[in-house]
Short mmCIF file of C-alpha atoms and ligand atoms in Angstrom, two decimals:
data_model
loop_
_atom_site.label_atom_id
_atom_site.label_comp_id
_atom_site.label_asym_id
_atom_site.label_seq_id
_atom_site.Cartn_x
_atom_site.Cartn_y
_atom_site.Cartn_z
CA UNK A 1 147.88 46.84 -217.37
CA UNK A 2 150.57 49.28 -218.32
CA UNK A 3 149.52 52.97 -216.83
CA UNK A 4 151.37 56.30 -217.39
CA UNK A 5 150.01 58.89 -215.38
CA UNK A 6 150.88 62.24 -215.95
CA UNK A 7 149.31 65.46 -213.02
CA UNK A 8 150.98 67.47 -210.88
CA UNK A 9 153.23 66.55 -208.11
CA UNK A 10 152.19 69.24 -205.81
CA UNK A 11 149.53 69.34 -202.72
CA UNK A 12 146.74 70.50 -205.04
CA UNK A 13 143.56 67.61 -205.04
CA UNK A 14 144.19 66.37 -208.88
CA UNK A 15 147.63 65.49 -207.85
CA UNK A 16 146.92 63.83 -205.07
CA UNK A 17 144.35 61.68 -206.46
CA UNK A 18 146.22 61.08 -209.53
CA UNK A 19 149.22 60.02 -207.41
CA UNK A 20 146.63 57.73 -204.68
CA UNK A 21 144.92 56.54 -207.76
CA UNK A 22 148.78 55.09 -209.43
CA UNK A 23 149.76 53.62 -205.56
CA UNK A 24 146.21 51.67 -205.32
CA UNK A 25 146.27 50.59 -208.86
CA UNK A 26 150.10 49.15 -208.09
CA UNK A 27 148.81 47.59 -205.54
CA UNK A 28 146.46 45.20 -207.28
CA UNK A 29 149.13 44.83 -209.90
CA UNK A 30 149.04 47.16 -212.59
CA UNK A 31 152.20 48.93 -213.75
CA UNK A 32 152.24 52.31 -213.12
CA UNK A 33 154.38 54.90 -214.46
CA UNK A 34 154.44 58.32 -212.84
CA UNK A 35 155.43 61.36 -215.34
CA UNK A 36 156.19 64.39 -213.99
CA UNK A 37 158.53 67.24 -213.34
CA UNK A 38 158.78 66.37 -209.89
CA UNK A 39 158.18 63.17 -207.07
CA UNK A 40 154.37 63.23 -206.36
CA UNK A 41 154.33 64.62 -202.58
CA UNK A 42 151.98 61.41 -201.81
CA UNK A 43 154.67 58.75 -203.41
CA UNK A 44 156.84 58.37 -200.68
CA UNK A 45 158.52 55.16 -199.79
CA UNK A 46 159.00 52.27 -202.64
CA UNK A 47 156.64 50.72 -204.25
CA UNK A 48 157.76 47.65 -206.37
CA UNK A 49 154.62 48.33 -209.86
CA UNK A 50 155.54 51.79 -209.55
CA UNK A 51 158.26 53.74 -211.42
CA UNK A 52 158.89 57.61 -211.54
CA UNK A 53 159.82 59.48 -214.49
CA UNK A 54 161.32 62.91 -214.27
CA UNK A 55 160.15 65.35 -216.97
CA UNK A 56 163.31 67.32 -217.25
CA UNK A 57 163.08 71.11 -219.02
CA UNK A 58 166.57 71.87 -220.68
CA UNK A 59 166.92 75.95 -220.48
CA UNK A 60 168.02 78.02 -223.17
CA UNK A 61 168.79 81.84 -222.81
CA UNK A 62 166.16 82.45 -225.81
CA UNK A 63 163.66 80.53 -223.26
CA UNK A 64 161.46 83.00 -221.09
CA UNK A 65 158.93 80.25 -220.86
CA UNK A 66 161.07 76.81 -220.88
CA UNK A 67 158.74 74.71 -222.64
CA UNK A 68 157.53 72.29 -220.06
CA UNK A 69 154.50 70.61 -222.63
CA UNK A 70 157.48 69.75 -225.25
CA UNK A 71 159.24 68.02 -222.63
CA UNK A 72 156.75 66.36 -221.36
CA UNK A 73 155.38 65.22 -224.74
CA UNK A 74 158.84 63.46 -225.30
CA UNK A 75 158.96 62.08 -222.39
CA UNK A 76 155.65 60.42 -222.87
CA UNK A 77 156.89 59.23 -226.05
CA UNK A 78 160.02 57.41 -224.26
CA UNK A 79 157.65 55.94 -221.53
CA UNK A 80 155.41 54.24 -223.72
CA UNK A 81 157.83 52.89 -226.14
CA UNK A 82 160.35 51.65 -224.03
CA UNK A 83 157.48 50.42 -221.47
CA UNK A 84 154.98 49.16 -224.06
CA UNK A 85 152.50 51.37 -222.32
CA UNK A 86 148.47 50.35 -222.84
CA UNK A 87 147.65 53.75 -221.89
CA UNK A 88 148.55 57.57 -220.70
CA UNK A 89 146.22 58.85 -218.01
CA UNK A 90 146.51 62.73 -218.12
CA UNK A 91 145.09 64.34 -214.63
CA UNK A 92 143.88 67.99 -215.33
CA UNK A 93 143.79 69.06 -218.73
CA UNK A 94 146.15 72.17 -218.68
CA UNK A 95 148.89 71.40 -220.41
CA UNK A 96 148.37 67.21 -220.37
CA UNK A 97 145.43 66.54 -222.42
CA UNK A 98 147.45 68.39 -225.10
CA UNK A 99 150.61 67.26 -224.34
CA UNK A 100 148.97 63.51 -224.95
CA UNK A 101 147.56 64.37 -228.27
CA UNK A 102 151.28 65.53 -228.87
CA UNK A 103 152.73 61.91 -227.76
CA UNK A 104 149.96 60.10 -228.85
CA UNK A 105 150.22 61.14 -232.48
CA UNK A 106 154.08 61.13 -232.65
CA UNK A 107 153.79 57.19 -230.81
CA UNK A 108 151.38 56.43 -234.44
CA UNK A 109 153.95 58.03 -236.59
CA UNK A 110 157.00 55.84 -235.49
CA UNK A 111 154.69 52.53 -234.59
CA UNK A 112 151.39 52.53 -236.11
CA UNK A 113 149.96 52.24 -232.46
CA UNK A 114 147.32 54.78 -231.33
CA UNK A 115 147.96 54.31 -227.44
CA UNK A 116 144.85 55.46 -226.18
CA UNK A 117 144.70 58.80 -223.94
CA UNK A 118 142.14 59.03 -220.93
CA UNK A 119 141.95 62.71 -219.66
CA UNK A 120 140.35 63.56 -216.20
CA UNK A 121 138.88 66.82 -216.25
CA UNK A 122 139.38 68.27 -212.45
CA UNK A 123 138.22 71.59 -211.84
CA UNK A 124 140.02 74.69 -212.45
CA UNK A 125 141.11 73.18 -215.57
CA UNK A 126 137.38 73.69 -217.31
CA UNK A 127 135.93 76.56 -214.81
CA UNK A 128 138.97 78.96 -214.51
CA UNK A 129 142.16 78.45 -216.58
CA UNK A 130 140.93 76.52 -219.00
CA UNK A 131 137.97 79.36 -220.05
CA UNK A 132 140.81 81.87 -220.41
CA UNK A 133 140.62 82.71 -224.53
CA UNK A 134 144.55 82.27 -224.50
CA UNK A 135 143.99 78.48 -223.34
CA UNK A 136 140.08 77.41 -224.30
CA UNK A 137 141.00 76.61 -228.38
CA UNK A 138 143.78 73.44 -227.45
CA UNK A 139 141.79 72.58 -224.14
CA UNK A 140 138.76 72.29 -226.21
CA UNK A 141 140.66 70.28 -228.60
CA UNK A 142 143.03 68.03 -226.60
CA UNK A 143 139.91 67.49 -224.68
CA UNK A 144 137.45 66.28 -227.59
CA UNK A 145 140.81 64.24 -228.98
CA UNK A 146 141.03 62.27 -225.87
CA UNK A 147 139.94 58.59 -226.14
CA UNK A 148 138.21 59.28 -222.72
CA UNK A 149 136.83 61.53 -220.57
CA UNK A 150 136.51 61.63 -216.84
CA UNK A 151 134.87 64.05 -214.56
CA UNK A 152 134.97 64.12 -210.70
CA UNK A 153 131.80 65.45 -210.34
CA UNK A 154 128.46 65.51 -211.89
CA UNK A 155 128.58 69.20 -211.25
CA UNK A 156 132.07 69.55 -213.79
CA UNK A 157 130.73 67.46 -216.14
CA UNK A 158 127.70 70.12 -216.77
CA UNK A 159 130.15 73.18 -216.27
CA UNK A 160 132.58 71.55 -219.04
CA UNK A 161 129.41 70.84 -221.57
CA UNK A 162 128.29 74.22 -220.47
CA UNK A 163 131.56 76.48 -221.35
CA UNK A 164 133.42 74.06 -223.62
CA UNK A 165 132.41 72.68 -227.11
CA UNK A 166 132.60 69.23 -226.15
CA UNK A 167 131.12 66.47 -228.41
CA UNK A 168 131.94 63.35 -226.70
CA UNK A 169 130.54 61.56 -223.58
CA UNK A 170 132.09 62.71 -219.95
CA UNK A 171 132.04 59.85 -217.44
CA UNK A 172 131.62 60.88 -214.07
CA UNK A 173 134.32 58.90 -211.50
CA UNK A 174 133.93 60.84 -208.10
CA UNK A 175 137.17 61.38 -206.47
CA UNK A 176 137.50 59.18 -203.65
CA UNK A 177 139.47 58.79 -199.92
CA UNK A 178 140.68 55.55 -198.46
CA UNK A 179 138.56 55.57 -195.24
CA UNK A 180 140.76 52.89 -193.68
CA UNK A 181 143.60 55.21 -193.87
CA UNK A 182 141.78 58.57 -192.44
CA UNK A 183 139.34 56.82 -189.59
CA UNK A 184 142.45 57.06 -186.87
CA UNK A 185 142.04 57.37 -182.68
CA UNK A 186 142.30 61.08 -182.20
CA UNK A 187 145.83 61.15 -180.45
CA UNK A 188 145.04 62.53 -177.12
CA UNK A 189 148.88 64.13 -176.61
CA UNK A 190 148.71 66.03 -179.88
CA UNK A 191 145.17 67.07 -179.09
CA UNK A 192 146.50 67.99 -175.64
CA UNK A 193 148.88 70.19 -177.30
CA UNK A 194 146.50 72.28 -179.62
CA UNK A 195 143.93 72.29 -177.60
CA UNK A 196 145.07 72.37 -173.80
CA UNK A 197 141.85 73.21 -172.18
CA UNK A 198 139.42 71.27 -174.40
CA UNK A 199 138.68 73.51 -177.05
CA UNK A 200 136.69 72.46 -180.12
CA UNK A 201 139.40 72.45 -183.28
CA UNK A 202 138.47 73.74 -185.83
CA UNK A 203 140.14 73.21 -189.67
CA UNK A 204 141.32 74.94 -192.88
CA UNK A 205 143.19 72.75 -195.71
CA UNK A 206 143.64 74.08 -198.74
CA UNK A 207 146.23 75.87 -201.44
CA UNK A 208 145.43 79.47 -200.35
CA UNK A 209 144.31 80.40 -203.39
CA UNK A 210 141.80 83.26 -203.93
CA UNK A 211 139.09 80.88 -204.77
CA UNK A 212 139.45 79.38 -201.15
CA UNK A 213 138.09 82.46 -199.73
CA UNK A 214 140.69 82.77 -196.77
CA UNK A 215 139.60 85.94 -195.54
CA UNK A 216 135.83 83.70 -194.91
CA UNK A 217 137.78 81.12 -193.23
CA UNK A 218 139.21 83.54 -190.53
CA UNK A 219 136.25 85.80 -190.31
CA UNK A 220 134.21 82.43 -189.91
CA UNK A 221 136.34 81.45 -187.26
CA UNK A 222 136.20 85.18 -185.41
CA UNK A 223 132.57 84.46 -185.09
CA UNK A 224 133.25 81.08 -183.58
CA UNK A 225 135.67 81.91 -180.93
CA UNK A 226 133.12 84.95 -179.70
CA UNK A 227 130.56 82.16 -179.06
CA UNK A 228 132.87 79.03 -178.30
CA UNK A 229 136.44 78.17 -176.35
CA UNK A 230 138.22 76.73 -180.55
CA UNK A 231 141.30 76.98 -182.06
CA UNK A 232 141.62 77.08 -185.69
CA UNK A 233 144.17 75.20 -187.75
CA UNK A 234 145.16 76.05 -190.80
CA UNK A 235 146.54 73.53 -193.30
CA UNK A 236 148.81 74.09 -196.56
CA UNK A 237 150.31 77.18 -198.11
CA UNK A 238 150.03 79.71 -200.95
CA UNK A 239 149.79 83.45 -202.08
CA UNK A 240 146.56 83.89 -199.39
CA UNK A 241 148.91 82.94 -196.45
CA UNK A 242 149.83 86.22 -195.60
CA UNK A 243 146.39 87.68 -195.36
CA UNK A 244 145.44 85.37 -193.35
CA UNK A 245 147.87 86.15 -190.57
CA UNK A 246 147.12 89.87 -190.76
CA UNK A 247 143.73 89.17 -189.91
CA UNK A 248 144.61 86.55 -187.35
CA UNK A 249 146.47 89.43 -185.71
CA UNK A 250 143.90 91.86 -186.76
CA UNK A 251 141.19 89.92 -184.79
CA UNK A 252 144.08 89.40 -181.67
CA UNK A 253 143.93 85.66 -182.65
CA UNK A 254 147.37 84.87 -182.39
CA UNK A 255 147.16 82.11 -179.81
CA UNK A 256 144.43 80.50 -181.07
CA UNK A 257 145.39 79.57 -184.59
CA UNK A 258 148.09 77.66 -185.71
CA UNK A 259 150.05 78.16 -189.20
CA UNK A 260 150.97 74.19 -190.34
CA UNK A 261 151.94 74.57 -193.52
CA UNK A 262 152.03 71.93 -196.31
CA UNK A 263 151.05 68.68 -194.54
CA UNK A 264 151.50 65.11 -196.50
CA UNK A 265 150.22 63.44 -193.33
CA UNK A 266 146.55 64.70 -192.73
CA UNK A 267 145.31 62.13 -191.13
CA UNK A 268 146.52 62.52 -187.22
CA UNK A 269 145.63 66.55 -187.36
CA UNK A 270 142.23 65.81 -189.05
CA UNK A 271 141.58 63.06 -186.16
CA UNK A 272 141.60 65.82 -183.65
CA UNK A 273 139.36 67.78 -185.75
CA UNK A 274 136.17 68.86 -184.94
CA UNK A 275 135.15 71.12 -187.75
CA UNK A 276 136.46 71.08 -191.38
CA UNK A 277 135.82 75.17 -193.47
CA UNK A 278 135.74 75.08 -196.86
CA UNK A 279 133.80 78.45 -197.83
CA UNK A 280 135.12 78.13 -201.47
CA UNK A 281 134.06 80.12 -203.98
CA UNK A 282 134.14 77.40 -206.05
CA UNK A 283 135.11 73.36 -206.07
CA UNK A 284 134.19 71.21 -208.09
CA UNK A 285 134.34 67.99 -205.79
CA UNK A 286 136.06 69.40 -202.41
CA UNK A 287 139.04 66.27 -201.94
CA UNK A 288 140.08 68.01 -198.53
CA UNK A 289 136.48 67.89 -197.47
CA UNK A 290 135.81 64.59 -198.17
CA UNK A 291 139.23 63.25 -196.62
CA UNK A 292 138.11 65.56 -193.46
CA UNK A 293 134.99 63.21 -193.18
CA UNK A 294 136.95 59.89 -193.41
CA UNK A 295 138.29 60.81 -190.86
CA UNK A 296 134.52 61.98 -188.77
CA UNK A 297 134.90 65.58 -189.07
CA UNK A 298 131.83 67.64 -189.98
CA UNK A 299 132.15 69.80 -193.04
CA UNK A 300 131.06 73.52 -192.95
CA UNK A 301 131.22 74.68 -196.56
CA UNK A 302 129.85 76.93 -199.18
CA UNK A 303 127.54 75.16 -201.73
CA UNK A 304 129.55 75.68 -204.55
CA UNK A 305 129.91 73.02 -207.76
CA UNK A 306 130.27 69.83 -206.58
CA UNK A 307 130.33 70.09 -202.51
CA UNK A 308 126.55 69.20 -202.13
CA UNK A 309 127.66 66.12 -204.03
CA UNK A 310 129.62 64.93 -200.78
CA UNK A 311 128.91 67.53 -197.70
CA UNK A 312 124.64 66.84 -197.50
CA UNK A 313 123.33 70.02 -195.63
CA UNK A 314 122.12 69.05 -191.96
CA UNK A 315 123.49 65.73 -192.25
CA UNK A 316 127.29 65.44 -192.67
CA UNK A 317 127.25 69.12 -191.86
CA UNK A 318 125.88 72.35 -193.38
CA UNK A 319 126.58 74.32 -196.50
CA UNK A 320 125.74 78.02 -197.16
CA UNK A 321 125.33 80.07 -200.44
CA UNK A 322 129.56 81.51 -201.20
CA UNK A 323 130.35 84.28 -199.09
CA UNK A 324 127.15 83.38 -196.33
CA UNK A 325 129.74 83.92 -193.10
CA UNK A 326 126.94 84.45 -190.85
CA UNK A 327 125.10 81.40 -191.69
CA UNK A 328 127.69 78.97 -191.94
CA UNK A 329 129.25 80.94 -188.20
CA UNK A 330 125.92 79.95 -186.92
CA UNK A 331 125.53 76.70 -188.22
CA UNK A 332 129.27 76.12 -186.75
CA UNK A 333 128.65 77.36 -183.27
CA UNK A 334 124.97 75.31 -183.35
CA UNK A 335 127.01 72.18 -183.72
CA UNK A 336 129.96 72.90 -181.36
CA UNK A 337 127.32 73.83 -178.96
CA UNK A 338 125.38 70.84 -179.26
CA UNK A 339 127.60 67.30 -177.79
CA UNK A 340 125.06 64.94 -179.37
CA UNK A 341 124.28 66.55 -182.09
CA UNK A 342 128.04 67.18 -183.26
CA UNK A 343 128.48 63.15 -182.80
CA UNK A 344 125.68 62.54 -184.55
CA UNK A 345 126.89 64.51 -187.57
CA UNK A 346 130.19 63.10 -187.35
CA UNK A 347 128.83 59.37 -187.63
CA UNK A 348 127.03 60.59 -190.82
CA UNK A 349 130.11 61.94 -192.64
CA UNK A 350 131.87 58.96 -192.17
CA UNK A 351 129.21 57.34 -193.19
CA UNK A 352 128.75 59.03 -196.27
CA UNK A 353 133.06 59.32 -196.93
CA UNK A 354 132.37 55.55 -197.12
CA UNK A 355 130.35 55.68 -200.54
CA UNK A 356 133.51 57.29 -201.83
CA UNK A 357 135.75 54.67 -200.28
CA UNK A 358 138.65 53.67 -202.72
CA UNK A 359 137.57 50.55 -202.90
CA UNK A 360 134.12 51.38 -204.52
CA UNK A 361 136.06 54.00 -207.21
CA UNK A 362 139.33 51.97 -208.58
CA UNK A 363 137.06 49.47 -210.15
CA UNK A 364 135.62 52.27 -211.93
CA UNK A 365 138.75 53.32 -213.02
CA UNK A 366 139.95 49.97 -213.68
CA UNK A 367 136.53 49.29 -215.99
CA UNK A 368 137.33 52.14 -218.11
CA UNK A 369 140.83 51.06 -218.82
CA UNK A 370 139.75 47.47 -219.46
CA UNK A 371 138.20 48.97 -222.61
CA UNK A 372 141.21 49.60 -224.22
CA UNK A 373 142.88 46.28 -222.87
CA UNK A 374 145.20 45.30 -226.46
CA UNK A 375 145.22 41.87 -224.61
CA UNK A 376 141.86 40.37 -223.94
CA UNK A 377 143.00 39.09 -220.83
CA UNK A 378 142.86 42.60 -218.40
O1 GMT B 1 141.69 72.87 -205.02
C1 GMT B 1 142.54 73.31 -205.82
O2 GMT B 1 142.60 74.50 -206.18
C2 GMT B 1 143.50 72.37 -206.46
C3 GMT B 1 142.73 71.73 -207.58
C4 GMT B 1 143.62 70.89 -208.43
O3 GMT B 1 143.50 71.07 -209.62
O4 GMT B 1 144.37 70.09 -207.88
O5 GMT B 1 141.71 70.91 -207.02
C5 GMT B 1 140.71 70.55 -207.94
O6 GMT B 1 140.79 69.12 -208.06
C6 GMT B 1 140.48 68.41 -206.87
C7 GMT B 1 140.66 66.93 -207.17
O7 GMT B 1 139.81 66.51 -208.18
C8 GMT B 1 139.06 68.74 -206.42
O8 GMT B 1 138.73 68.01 -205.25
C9 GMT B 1 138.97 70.24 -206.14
O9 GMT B 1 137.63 70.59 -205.78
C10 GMT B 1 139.36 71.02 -207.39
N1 GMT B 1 139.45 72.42 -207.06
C11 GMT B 1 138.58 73.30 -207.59
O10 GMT B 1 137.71 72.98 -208.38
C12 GMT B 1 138.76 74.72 -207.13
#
């Protein structure tokens, strides 16, 4: 089939599924077009089913606030006529869902066609932005206008019945990881180089948003050092960054954590990795966590939306009511204290990363698409 996919090209989760999603689907042969303002940071390379479509925002001195949905409504417009699209795939419903409706109904005008428009609902879409009174009246709409609707969690698909006045069915598709691509040989030299004297490694990945809780993540990792020789990495970027390093230099941790940045290639530093932190105050599937135990590292988390969907407390690791430091520090240093039992717990998130392999969610994906096939022949 003919795909457009429209989500954001940055490092946040929907994007990268949205953008691992399009390269698996090209893979078995669908053609997938990419619309965006911006390269996805996962399509890299070429890939000969997948094409890239730049949403471009002409400025105007009246504009204080180009407007990016117009754009990207036209664009969607181009894409499917001049591509014969089947259907638009909208990944987080702030501004795309709406956007959609905007293509979708300007696509019937000039063709009599009513492309269909699947929207997957991702988090912060229904349980922070999208709840804002400026934004709930269109994401309620675009939403309920959508031929489909996705979830990545059984946990967002109650908070979107719960806050929104949605009166069509949500499917829940999990979000998934490609455990092939994650379950590496830690390299011993860049092991060797974070942690010289066999420290346990511990890891952050996320956006450094406020809803990460950053200041848990290093106060978290305080505790662990007092009780256990670690170094802490910390993954990605954003406006948390800089509190962060005050308190790494607050707590005299400078030479024991390490500022990355914005990683595309997880999967060497998350090999090394013993422990993955995701204290969040809120997620409502946890992608970094899940890629963290593809690749056999144990998740210490909150228990927040959909995280006891994937990380199963005292099995693939341990999760804690948001904002618990003490218990998930314990739980931390009872595992890096404990050889066998961290392997054992290691085995069992890999384990369980399996049963959201992307091999068990495309056809999912694929299943729902087939029901708008125009062909008969999907
Ligand atoms: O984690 C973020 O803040 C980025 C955000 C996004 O919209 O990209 O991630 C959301 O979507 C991911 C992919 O579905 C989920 O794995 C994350 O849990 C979700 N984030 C939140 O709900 C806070």
């Amino acid at each position: 089939m003919k795909i457009g996919i429209v989500c954001y090209p940055t490092f946040g989760g929907s994007g990268v599924l949205a953008t691992e999603l399009g390269k698996a689907l090209a893979e078995k042969g669908h053609e997938i077009h990419f619309i965006t303002y911006q390269q996805p940071v996962r399509l890299n390379g070429f890939h000969a089913n997948i094409f890239y479509h730049e949403v471009r925002v002409p400025t105007y001195p009246l504009f204080d606030y180009p407007p990016y949905e117009l754009a990207l409504a036209s664009t969607m417009v181009d894409v499917i006529l001049n591509h014969d699209l089947d259907l638009i795939h909208a990944h987080y419903a702030i501004p795309h869902a709406s956007a959609a409706y905007t293509a979708k109904q300007i696509v019937k005008q000039k063709t009599g066609r009513s492309v269909p428009v699947i929207t997957t609902l991702h988090g912060t879409d229904i349980t922070l932005v999208g709840r804002d009174k400026t934004y709930e009246p269109v994401v309620t709409f675009s939403i309920n206008e959508s031929d489909s609707i996705t979830a990545v969690s059984e946990n967002l698909k109650e908070e979107t019945y719960k806050h929104f006045d949605i009166i069509k069915d949500i499917e829940v598709i999990h979000n998934f990881v490609d455990v092939h691509r994650y379950n590496k040989k830690p390299v011993a030299a860049f092991r060797q180089v974070i942690a010289p004297n066999n420290e346990r490694i511990i890891i952050h990945a996320s956006n450094f948003r406020k809803i990460k809780r950053i200041d848990n993540v290093m106060d978290i990792f305080k505790n662990i050092h007092t009780a256990v020789p670690s170094k802490l990495l910390m993954v990605g970027d954003g406006p948390e960054r800089p509190l962060a390093e005050d308190l790494t230099r607050q707590y005299g941790l400078e030479a024991d954590v390490r500022f990355l940045g914005k990683q595309e290639q997880m999967e060497e530093i998350l090999a090394v990795s013993d422990v993955f932190l995701l204290p969040s105050e809120y997620e409502s599937f946890g992608l970094a966590a899940l890629e963290a135990m593809a690749a056999s590292t144990v998740v210490i988390s909150s228990d927040a939306g959909g995280l006891n969907e994937i990380n199963i407390n005292g099995v693939t690791g341990y999760t804690s009511p948001v904002g618990d430091v003490e218990s998930m520090s314990k739980n931390a240093i009872e595992l890096l204290k404990d050889e066998s039992k961290l392997k054992a717990f290691k085995l069992n998130a890999l384990k369980e990363a399996k049963l959201f392999d992307i091999h068990h969610i495309i056809p999912k994906y694929e299943a729902l698409y087939r029901k708008f096939c125009r062909t008969g022949d999907c």
